[in-house]
Coordinates of N, CA, C and O in Angstrom, one line a residue:
M1 N -20.4 10.0 14.5 CA -20.3 8.8 13.0 C -21.0 7.5 14.4 O -20.6 7.2 14.8
L2 N -21.8 6.8 13.0 CA -22.6 5.5 13.4 C -21.5 4.3 12.8 O -22.1 4.9 11.4
I3 N -21.0 3.6 13.3 CA -20.2 2.5 12.8 C -20.8 1.5 13.0 O -20.7 0.6 14.3
A4 N -21.4 0.9 12.1 CA -21.7 -0.5 12.0 C -20.3 -1.8 12.3 O -19.6 -1.8 10.9
Q5 N -20.4 -3.1 12.6 CA -19.2 -4.2 12.6 C -20.2 -5.2 12.2 O -20.9 -5.6 13.2
I6 N -19.7 -6.2 11.2 CA -20.4 -7.3 11.1 C -18.8 -7.9 10.7 O -18.2 -7.9 10.5
S7 N -19.1 -9.4 11.6 CA -17.8 -10.3 11.4 C -18.0 -11.7 11.3 O -19.4 -12.2 11.6
D8 N -17.3 -12.6 11.0 CA -17.5 -13.7 10.8 C -18.9 -14.1 9.9 O -19.5 -15.1 10.5
L9 N -18.6 -13.8 9.0 CA -19.7 -13.9 7.9 C -19.9 -15.0 7.3 O -20.7 -16.0 7.0
H10 N -18.3 -16.1 7.2 CA -19.0 -17.4 6.7 C -19.6 -17.4 5.5 O -20.3 -18.4 5.7
V11 N -20.1 -16.8 4.4 CA -20.6 -17.4 3.6 C -20.1 -18.4 2.7 O -18.8 -18.7 2.3
A12 N -20.9 -19.2 2.4 CA -20.5 -20.9 1.6 C -21.4 -21.0 0.9 O -22.9 -20.9 0.9
P13 N -21.7 -22.4 -0.1 CA -22.5 -22.9 -0.7 C -23.4 -23.4 0.1 O -23.1 -24.0 1.0
D14 N -24.6 -23.7 -0.7 CA -25.6 -24.5 0.0 C -24.9 -26.0 0.1 O -25.4 -26.2 1.1
E15 N -24.1 -26.6 -0.6 CA -23.7 -28.1 0.2 C -22.7 -28.4 1.2 O -22.3 -29.0 1.7
S16 N -22.3 -27.0 1.5 CA -21.3 -26.6 2.8 C -21.8 -27.2 3.9 O -23.2 -27.1 4.5
F17 N -20.9 -27.7 4.5 CA -21.6 -28.4 5.8 C -21.8 -27.5 6.9 O -22.5 -27.6 7.5
M18 N -21.0 -26.5 7.2 CA -21.7 -25.5 8.5 C -22.9 -24.8 8.2 O -23.7 -24.9 8.9
R19 N -23.2 -25.1 6.5 CA -24.7 -24.5 6.3 C -25.5 -25.5 7.0 O -27.2 -25.0 6.8
K20 N -25.3 -26.5 6.8 CA -26.6 -27.5 7.4 C -27.0 -27.0 9.0 O -28.3 -27.9 9.3
F21 N -26.0 -26.6 9.7 CA -26.5 -25.9 10.9 C -26.7 -24.4 11.1 O -27.3 -24.4 12.4
V22 N -25.9 -23.7 10.7 CA -26.3 -22.3 10.3 C -25.9 -21.8 9.3 O -25.3 -21.8 8.3
D23 N -27.3 -21.3 8.7 CA -27.0 -20.7 7.2 C -26.6 -19.3 7.7 O -27.5 -18.5 7.3
A24 N -25.4 -19.2 7.4 CA -24.9 -17.8 7.6 C -25.1 -17.2 6.0 O -25.3 -15.8 6.5
N25 N -25.3 -17.3 4.8 CA -25.8 -16.5 3.7 C -26.8 -15.7 4.1 O -27.4 -14.9 3.9
V26 N -28.2 -16.1 4.6 CA -29.4 -16.1 4.9 C -29.4 -15.0 6.0 O -29.7 -14.1 5.9
L27 N -28.5 -15.4 7.1 CA -28.2 -14.2 8.1 C -27.7 -13.0 7.7 O -27.9 -12.3 8.5
L28 N -26.6 -13.0 6.8 CA -25.9 -11.9 6.2 C -26.7 -10.9 5.6 O -27.2 -10.2 5.7
M29 N -27.7 -11.6 4.6 CA -28.9 -11.1 3.8 C -29.5 -10.3 5.1 O -29.9 -9.3 4.4
R30 N -30.0 -11.2 5.8 CA -31.2 -10.2 6.9 C -30.3 -8.9 7.4 O -30.7 -8.0 7.6
A31 N -29.2 -9.2 7.7 CA -28.3 -8.1 8.1 C -28.4 -6.5 7.3 O -28.1 -6.1 7.6
V32 N -27.7 -6.9 6.0 CA -27.8 -6.1 5.1 C -29.2 -5.4 5.1 O -29.1 -4.3 4.7
E33 N -30.4 -6.4 5.3 CA -31.5 -5.4 4.8 C -31.7 -4.4 6.2 O -32.1 -3.7 6.3
Y34 N -31.5 -5.0 7.0 CA -31.2 -4.5 8.7 C -30.7 -3.3 8.7 O -31.0 -1.7 9.0
L35 N -29.3 -3.4 8.5 CA -28.6 -1.8 7.9 C -28.9 -1.2 7.5 O -28.8 -0.2 7.5
N36 N -29.4 -1.3 6.0 CA -30.0 -0.7 5.0 C -31.3 0.4 5.7 O -31.8 1.2 5.0
T37 N -31.9 -0.5 6.7 CA -33.4 0.3 7.2 C -33.0 1.2 8.1 O -34.1 1.8 9.1
M38 N -32.2 0.6 9.0 CA -31.9 1.6 10.7 C -32.2 2.9 10.3 O -31.8 3.3 9.6
T39 N -32.7 3.5 11.6 CA -33.0 4.8 11.9 C -32.4 4.8 13.2 O -32.7 4.2 14.3
P40 N -30.8 5.2 13.3 CA -30.6 6.0 12.7 C -29.8 5.4 11.7 O -29.1 4.3 12.0
R41 N -28.9 5.3 10.1 CA -28.8 4.6 9.5 C -27.0 4.8 9.9 O -26.6 6.0 10.1
P42 N -26.4 3.6 9.6 CA -25.1 3.4 10.3 C -24.1 4.5 8.9 O -24.6 4.6 7.8
D43 N -22.9 5.0 9.2 CA -22.5 6.1 8.0 C -21.4 4.9 7.5 O -21.3 5.2 5.8
V44 N -20.9 4.2 8.3 CA -20.1 2.7 7.1 C -20.5 1.7 8.1 O -20.8 1.5 9.2
V45 N -20.2 0.7 7.3 CA -20.1 -0.7 7.7 C -18.8 -1.7 7.7 O -18.0 -1.1 6.4
V46 N -18.0 -1.8 8.6 CA -17.0 -2.3 8.6 C -17.4 -4.2 8.8 O -18.2 -4.4 10.1
A47 N -16.7 -5.1 8.0 CA -16.7 -6.5 7.7 C -14.8 -6.7 8.1 O -14.4 -6.9 7.1
T48 N -15.2 -7.5 9.5 CA -14.0 -7.6 9.7 C -13.5 -9.3 10.3 O -13.6 -10.2 11.3
G49 N -13.3 -10.0 8.9 CA -12.9 -11.2 8.9 C -13.7 -12.2 8.6 O -15.3 -12.1 8.9
D50 N -13.0 -13.3 8.3 CA -14.3 -14.6 7.7 C -15.5 -14.2 7.0 O -16.1 -14.7 7.3
L51 N -15.0 -13.7 5.8 CA -16.1 -13.1 4.9 C -16.7 -14.6 4.5 O -17.7 -14.1 3.9
T52 N -15.5 -15.2 4.2 CA -16.2 -16.5 3.5 C -15.7 -17.8 4.6 O -14.9 -17.4 5.2
D53 N -16.3 -18.8 4.2 CA -16.0 -20.3 4.8 C -14.5 -21.0 4.2 O -14.0 -21.2 5.4
H54 N -14.2 -20.6 3.3 CA -13.2 -21.3 2.8 C -12.7 -20.6 1.8 O -11.2 -21.0 1.2
G55 N -12.8 -19.0 1.3 CA -11.7 -18.1 0.2 C -11.7 -18.9 -1.0 O -10.9 -18.5 -1.7
T56 N -12.9 -19.4 -1.6 CA -12.9 -20.2 -2.7 C -13.5 -18.7 -3.7 O -14.6 -17.7 -3.7
V57 N -13.4 -18.9 -5.0 CA -13.8 -17.6 -6.0 C -15.4 -18.1 -5.6 O -16.1 -16.8 -5.7
D58 N -16.4 -19.0 -5.9 CA -17.6 -19.5 -5.8 C -18.0 -18.6 -4.3 O -19.1 -17.5 -4.4
E59 N -17.4 -18.3 -3.4 CA -18.0 -18.2 -1.7 C -17.7 -16.4 -2.3 O -18.9 -15.7 -1.9
Y60 N -16.7 -16.1 -2.6 CA -16.7 -14.7 -3.2 C -17.5 -14.0 -4.0 O -17.9 -12.8 -3.6
L61 N -18.0 -14.9 -4.7 CA -19.2 -14.2 -6.0 C -20.6 -14.3 -5.0 O -21.0 -13.2 -5.3
M62 N -20.2 -15.2 -4.1 CA -21.9 -15.1 -3.5 C -21.7 -13.9 -2.7 O -22.9 -13.2 -2.3
L63 N -20.5 -13.6 -2.0 CA -20.2 -12.7 -0.9 C -20.1 -11.0 -1.5 O -21.2 -10.5 -1.0
G64 N -20.1 -11.2 -3.0 CA -20.2 -9.9 -3.2 C -21.7 -9.8 -3.9 O -22.2 -8.4 -4.0
E65 N -22.4 -10.8 -4.2 CA -23.9 -10.7 -4.4 C -24.4 -10.1 -3.1 O -25.5 -9.3 -3.4
I66 N -24.2 -10.7 -2.1 CA -25.2 -10.1 -0.7 C -24.4 -8.9 -0.6 O -25.4 -8.0 -0.2
L67 N -23.4 -9.1 -0.1 CA -22.9 -7.4 0.0 C -23.6 -6.1 -0.9 O -23.5 -5.0 -0.5
G68 N -23.1 -6.2 -1.8 CA -23.8 -5.4 -3.0 C -25.0 -5.5 -2.9 O -25.8 -4.3 -3.2
G69 N -25.9 -5.7 -2.1 CA -27.2 -5.1 -1.9 C -26.9 -3.8 -0.5 O -28.0 -3.3 -0.1
L70 N -26.4 -3.7 -0.1 CA -25.7 -2.8 0.9 C -25.7 -1.7 0.6 O -25.0 -1.1 -0.2
E71 N -26.9 -0.8 0.6 CA -26.5 0.7 0.9 C -25.5 2.0 1.6 O -25.6 3.1 1.4
I72 N -24.6 1.7 2.1 CA -24.2 2.1 3.0 C -22.6 1.8 2.8 O -22.1 0.5 2.4
P73 N -21.8 2.7 2.8 CA -20.0 2.4 2.4 C -19.7 1.4 3.2 O -20.1 1.3 4.8
L74 N -18.9 0.3 2.8 CA -18.5 -0.8 3.3 C -17.0 -1.0 3.4 O -16.5 -0.6 2.3
Y75 N -16.1 -1.5 4.4 CA -14.7 -1.5 4.6 C -14.8 -3.2 4.7 O -15.1 -3.6 5.8
L76 N -13.8 -3.8 4.4 CA -13.4 -4.9 4.4 C -12.3 -5.1 4.8 O -11.5 -4.4 4.4
V77 N -12.3 -6.1 5.9 CA -10.7 -6.8 6.2 C -11.2 -8.2 6.2 O -11.4 -8.9 6.9
P78 N -9.8 -9.0 5.9 CA -9.9 -10.5 5.6 C -9.7 -11.3 7.0 O -8.9 -10.5 7.9
G79 N -10.1 -12.4 7.5 CA -9.9 -13.2 8.4 C -8.9 -14.5 7.9 O -8.9 -14.5 6.8
N80 N -8.9 -15.4 9.3 CA -7.9 -16.7 8.6 C -8.8 -17.4 7.7 O -8.4 -18.7 7.2
H81 N -10.3 -17.4 7.9 CA -10.7 -18.0 6.6 C -10.9 -17.8 5.0 O -11.1 -18.1 4.1
D82 N -9.9 -16.5 4.9 CA -10.5 -15.7 3.7 C -9.2 -15.9 3.0 O -7.9 -16.7 3.4
E83 N -9.1 -15.8 1.6 CA -7.9 -15.8 0.8 C -7.9 -14.4 0.1 O -8.3 -14.5 -0.8
P84 N -6.8 -13.7 0.5 CA -7.0 -12.0 0.1 C -6.6 -12.3 -0.6 O -7.5 -10.9 -2.0
D85 N -5.7 -13.0 -1.8 CA -5.6 -12.9 -3.3 C -6.7 -13.3 -4.1 O -6.9 -12.5 -5.3
V86 N -7.3 -14.4 -3.7 CA -8.7 -14.8 -4.1 C -9.8 -14.0 -4.0 O -11.0 -12.8 -5.1
L87 N -9.8 -13.0 -3.0 CA -11.0 -11.9 -2.8 C -10.8 -11.0 -3.5 O -11.6 -10.6 -4.4
R88 N -9.3 -10.3 -4.1 CA -8.7 -9.4 -5.1 C -9.3 -9.6 -6.4 O -9.6 -9.1 -7.1
Q89 N -8.9 -11.1 -6.8 CA -9.4 -11.6 -7.9 C -10.9 -11.2 -8.4 O -11.0 -11.2 -9.4
V90 N -11.8 -11.8 -7.4 CA -13.0 -12.0 -7.6 C -13.8 -10.9 -7.6 O -14.3 -10.3 -8.7
L91 N -13.6 -9.9 -6.7 CA -14.0 -8.3 -6.3 C -13.4 -7.4 -6.5 O -13.9 -6.5 -6.4
G92 N -12.1 -7.6 -6.9 CA -11.4 -6.4 -7.2 C -10.5 -6.1 -6.2 O -11.2 -6.6 -5.0
T93 N -9.3 -5.3 -6.2 CA -9.2 -4.7 -5.0 C -9.5 -3.0 -4.5 O -9.7 -2.7 -5.6
P94 N -10.3 -3.3 -3.4 CA -11.4 -1.8 -3.3 C -10.3 -0.4 -3.4 O -9.2 -1.0 -2.9
D95 N -11.0 0.5 -3.8 CA -10.0 1.7 -3.6 C -8.7 2.3 -2.2 O -8.2 2.6 -2.7
Y96 N -10.0 1.6 -1.1 CA -9.6 2.0 -0.2 C -7.9 1.3 0.4 O -7.3 1.4 1.2
V97 N -7.5 0.4 -0.3 CA -6.8 -0.8 -0.2 C -5.6 -0.2 -0.8 O -5.7 -0.5 -2.3
T98 N -4.5 0.4 -0.6 CA -3.6 0.5 -1.6 C -2.2 0.1 -1.2 O -1.4 0.1 -2.1
G99 N -2.1 -0.9 -0.7 CA -0.6 -1.6 -0.2 C -1.2 -3.4 -0.9 O -2.4 -3.5 -1.1
P100 N 0.3 -4.3 -0.7 CA -0.1 -5.3 -0.9 C -0.8 -6.3 0.2 O -1.5 -7.2 -0.2
T101 N -1.2 -5.8 1.3 CA -2.2 -6.4 2.6 C -3.5 -5.4 2.9 O -3.5 -4.4 1.8
F102 N -4.2 -5.8 3.4 CA -5.8 -5.1 3.4 C -5.2 -4.1 4.9 O -6.2 -4.1 5.6
D103 N -3.9 -3.9 4.9 CA -3.7 -3.1 6.4 C -4.1 -1.7 5.3 O -3.4 -1.0 4.2
Y104 N -4.8 -0.7 5.8 CA -5.3 0.9 5.5 C -5.8 1.7 6.1 O -5.8 1.4 7.4
T105 N -6.0 2.8 5.6 CA -6.5 4.0 6.8 C -7.7 4.8 6.0 O -7.1 5.0 4.7
V106 N -8.9 5.1 6.3 CA -9.4 5.8 5.7 C -9.7 7.5 6.4 O -10.1 7.5 7.6
D107 N -9.6 8.3 6.1 CA -9.4 9.7 6.5 C -11.0 10.8 6.3 O -10.7 11.8 6.4
D108 N -11.9 9.9 5.7 CA -12.7 10.4 4.7 C -13.7 10.8 6.1 O -15.1 11.6 5.4
H109 N -13.7 10.7 6.8 CA -14.9 10.3 8.2 C -14.6 11.3 9.3 O -13.0 11.4 9.3
P110 N -15.3 11.5 10.3 CA -15.3 12.2 11.7 C -14.1 11.3 12.1 O -13.7 11.9 13.1
V111 N -14.4 10.3 12.1 CA -13.6 8.6 12.9 C -12.7 8.6 11.9 O -13.0 7.9 11.0
R112 N -11.2 8.3 12.2 CA -10.0 7.8 11.3 C -10.5 6.2 11.6 O -10.5 5.7 12.5
L113 N -10.5 5.5 10.2 CA -10.6 4.3 10.3 C -9.3 3.4 10.0 O -8.8 4.1 8.7
V114 N -8.9 2.8 10.7 CA -7.2 1.7 10.7 C -7.9 0.5 10.4 O -8.3 0.0 11.7
A115 N -7.3 0.1 9.5 CA -7.8 -1.6 9.4 C -6.3 -2.3 9.2 O -5.4 -1.4 8.6
I116 N -6.5 -3.3 10.0 CA -5.0 -4.3 10.5 C -5.6 -5.5 9.9 O -6.4 -6.4 10.3
D117 N -4.5 -6.0 9.2 CA -4.6 -7.5 8.3 C -4.1 -8.6 9.3 O -2.9 -8.5 9.3
S118 N -4.6 -9.0 10.4 CA -3.7 -10.1 11.2 C -3.9 -11.3 11.0 O -3.7 -12.1 11.6
T119 N -4.0 -11.2 9.0 CA -4.1 -12.6 8.7 C -2.7 -13.2 9.0 O -1.7 -12.4 8.4
T120 N -2.4 -14.6 8.8 CA -0.9 -15.3 8.5 C -1.2 -16.3 7.5 O -2.1 -16.9 7.5
P121 N -0.8 -16.2 6.3 CA -1.0 -17.1 5.3 C -0.3 -18.2 5.9 O 0.6 -18.5 6.6
G122 N -1.6 -19.7 5.6 CA -1.6 -20.7 5.4 C -1.7 -21.4 7.1 O -1.7 -22.3 7.6
R123 N -2.0 -20.2 8.4 CA -2.6 -20.5 9.7 C -3.7 -20.0 9.6 O -4.3 -18.9 9.4
H124 N -4.4 -20.1 10.9 CA -5.4 -20.1 11.4 C -5.8 -18.7 12.6 O -6.8 -18.3 12.9
D125 N -4.4 -18.9 13.2 CA -4.1 -18.3 14.2 C -4.1 -16.5 13.5 O -3.4 -16.5 12.6
G126 N -4.4 -15.4 14.2 CA -3.4 -14.6 13.5 C -2.7 -13.7 14.6 O -2.2 -13.8 15.9
E127 N -2.0 -12.5 14.3 CA -0.5 -12.0 14.6 C -0.2 -10.4 13.7 O -0.6 -10.2 12.5
L128 N -0.1 -9.6 15.0 CA 0.7 -8.4 14.3 C 2.0 -8.5 14.3 O 2.7 -8.8 15.3
D129 N 2.5 -8.4 13.2 CA 4.1 -8.5 13.2 C 4.7 -7.0 13.9 O 3.8 -6.2 13.7
A130 N 6.1 -6.5 13.7 CA 6.5 -5.6 14.3 C 6.5 -4.4 13.7 O 6.2 -3.2 13.8
A131 N 6.8 -4.9 12.3 CA 6.6 -3.6 11.5 C 4.9 -2.9 11.2 O 4.7 -1.9 11.1
Q132 N 3.8 -4.0 11.4 CA 3.0 -3.4 11.6 C 2.5 -3.0 12.7 O 1.6 -1.4 12.8
L133 N 2.7 -3.0 13.8 CA 3.4 -2.3 15.0 C 3.7 -1.0 14.9 O 3.3 -0.1 15.5
L134 N 5.1 -1.3 14.0 CA 5.3 0.4 14.5 C 4.8 1.2 13.2 O 4.5 2.4 13.1
A135 N 4.0 1.1 12.3 CA 3.2 1.6 11.1 C 1.9 2.1 12.0 O 1.7 3.4 12.1
L136 N 1.5 1.1 12.6 CA 0.3 1.8 13.7 C 0.9 2.9 14.7 O 0.1 3.8 14.8
E137 N 1.9 2.9 15.5 CA 1.9 3.6 16.2 C 2.0 5.1 15.5 O 2.0 6.0 16.0
A138 N 3.1 5.1 14.4 CA 3.5 6.0 13.9 C 2.4 6.4 13.2 O 2.0 8.0 13.3
L139 N 1.2 6.3 12.8 CA -0.2 6.1 12.0 C -0.7 7.4 13.2 O -1.7 8.3 13.0
L140 N -0.6 6.9 14.7 CA -1.7 7.3 15.7 C -0.9 8.3 15.9 O -1.8 9.5 16.7
R141 N 0.7 8.8 16.1 CA 0.8 9.8 16.0 C 1.3 10.6 15.4 O 1.3 12.2 15.6
E142 N 0.9 10.9 14.0 CA 0.4 11.7 13.2 C -0.7 12.8 13.5 O -0.5 13.6 13.3
Q143 N -1.9 12.0 14.0 CA -3.2 13.0 14.2 C -3.3 12.5 16.1 O -4.5 11.7 16.1
P144 N -2.6 12.5 16.5 CA -2.9 12.1 18.1 C -4.1 12.7 18.7 O -5.0 11.8 19.8
D145 N -4.9 13.5 18.4 CA -6.1 14.3 19.3 C -7.1 13.4 18.2 O -8.5 14.0 18.5
R146 N -6.8 12.6 16.9 CA -8.0 12.6 16.2 C -9.1 11.3 16.7 O -8.2 10.1 16.8
P147 N -9.8 11.4 16.7 CA -10.6 9.7 17.1 C -10.5 9.0 16.2 O -10.6 9.2 15.0
T148 N -10.0 7.5 16.5 CA -9.3 6.2 15.5 C -10.2 5.1 15.8 O -10.1 4.8 17.1
F149 N -10.4 4.5 15.0 CA -11.0 3.1 15.2 C -10.2 2.3 14.2 O -10.3 2.2 13.5
C150 N -9.7 1.3 15.6 CA -9.0 0.5 14.5 C -9.6 -0.8 14.4 O -10.1 -1.3 15.5
F151 N -9.6 -1.8 13.2 CA -10.4 -3.1 13.4 C -9.7 -4.1 12.7 O -8.8 -3.4 11.7
M152 N -9.8 -5.2 13.2 CA -9.4 -6.7 12.9 C -9.7 -7.5 12.9 O -10.7 -7.3 13.5
H153 N -9.6 -8.8 12.2 CA -10.3 -9.7 12.8 C -9.8 -10.7 13.8 O -11.0 -10.9 14.4
H154 N -8.9 -10.6 14.3 CA -8.4 -11.3 15.8 C -8.1 -10.2 16.6 O -7.4 -9.3 16.5
P155 N -8.2 -10.6 17.9 CA -8.1 -10.1 19.0 C -7.0 -9.5 19.0 O -6.2 -10.7 18.7
P156 N -7.0 -8.3 19.8 CA -5.5 -7.5 19.8 C -4.7 -8.3 20.8 O -3.5 -7.4 21.8
F157 N -5.1 -9.3 21.6 CA -4.4 -9.6 22.8 C -4.6 -11.2 22.7 O -5.3 -11.6 21.9
E158 N -3.5 -12.1 23.7 CA -4.0 -13.5 23.0 C -4.8 -13.9 24.3 O -5.4 -13.7 25.3
T159 N -5.5 -14.6 23.4 CA -7.0 -15.7 24.2 C -6.9 -17.3 24.4 O -5.9 -17.7 23.6
G160 N -7.8 -18.1 25.1 CA -7.2 -19.3 25.2 C -7.9 -19.9 24.1 O -7.8 -21.0 23.5

């Protein structure tokens, strides 16, 4: 199974300060075009956070338009620049997200996909709480011999 990961998309409007230096929207459009034409083509794409720069309605509309061109199954997990409630309001709740957070498991592929929402409302750092760690441990014990890919926005260890 081939999994493509894209991260820190930071989709933003034209007048955004960041886009004066890096046009993340154009770069994401190029990435979508490339992913669609790769040989072999990825089986899935996971987008691991900072999908937008400020989590606004307009940014999620732009994100939806750009990612709408992707011809490969896509799985999202928010990052600290995202607003999950706004994401759901604008793009809807993806079918694979069944709870109040973006913690979810997809068992439809040869490799089990496990998303862990490491965002903390109102903060820019991330963390996994005790309940998430216990749930992850239980999930991994359910099928210990099955290949599993865990993805999240923040690194799973302390960094400088």
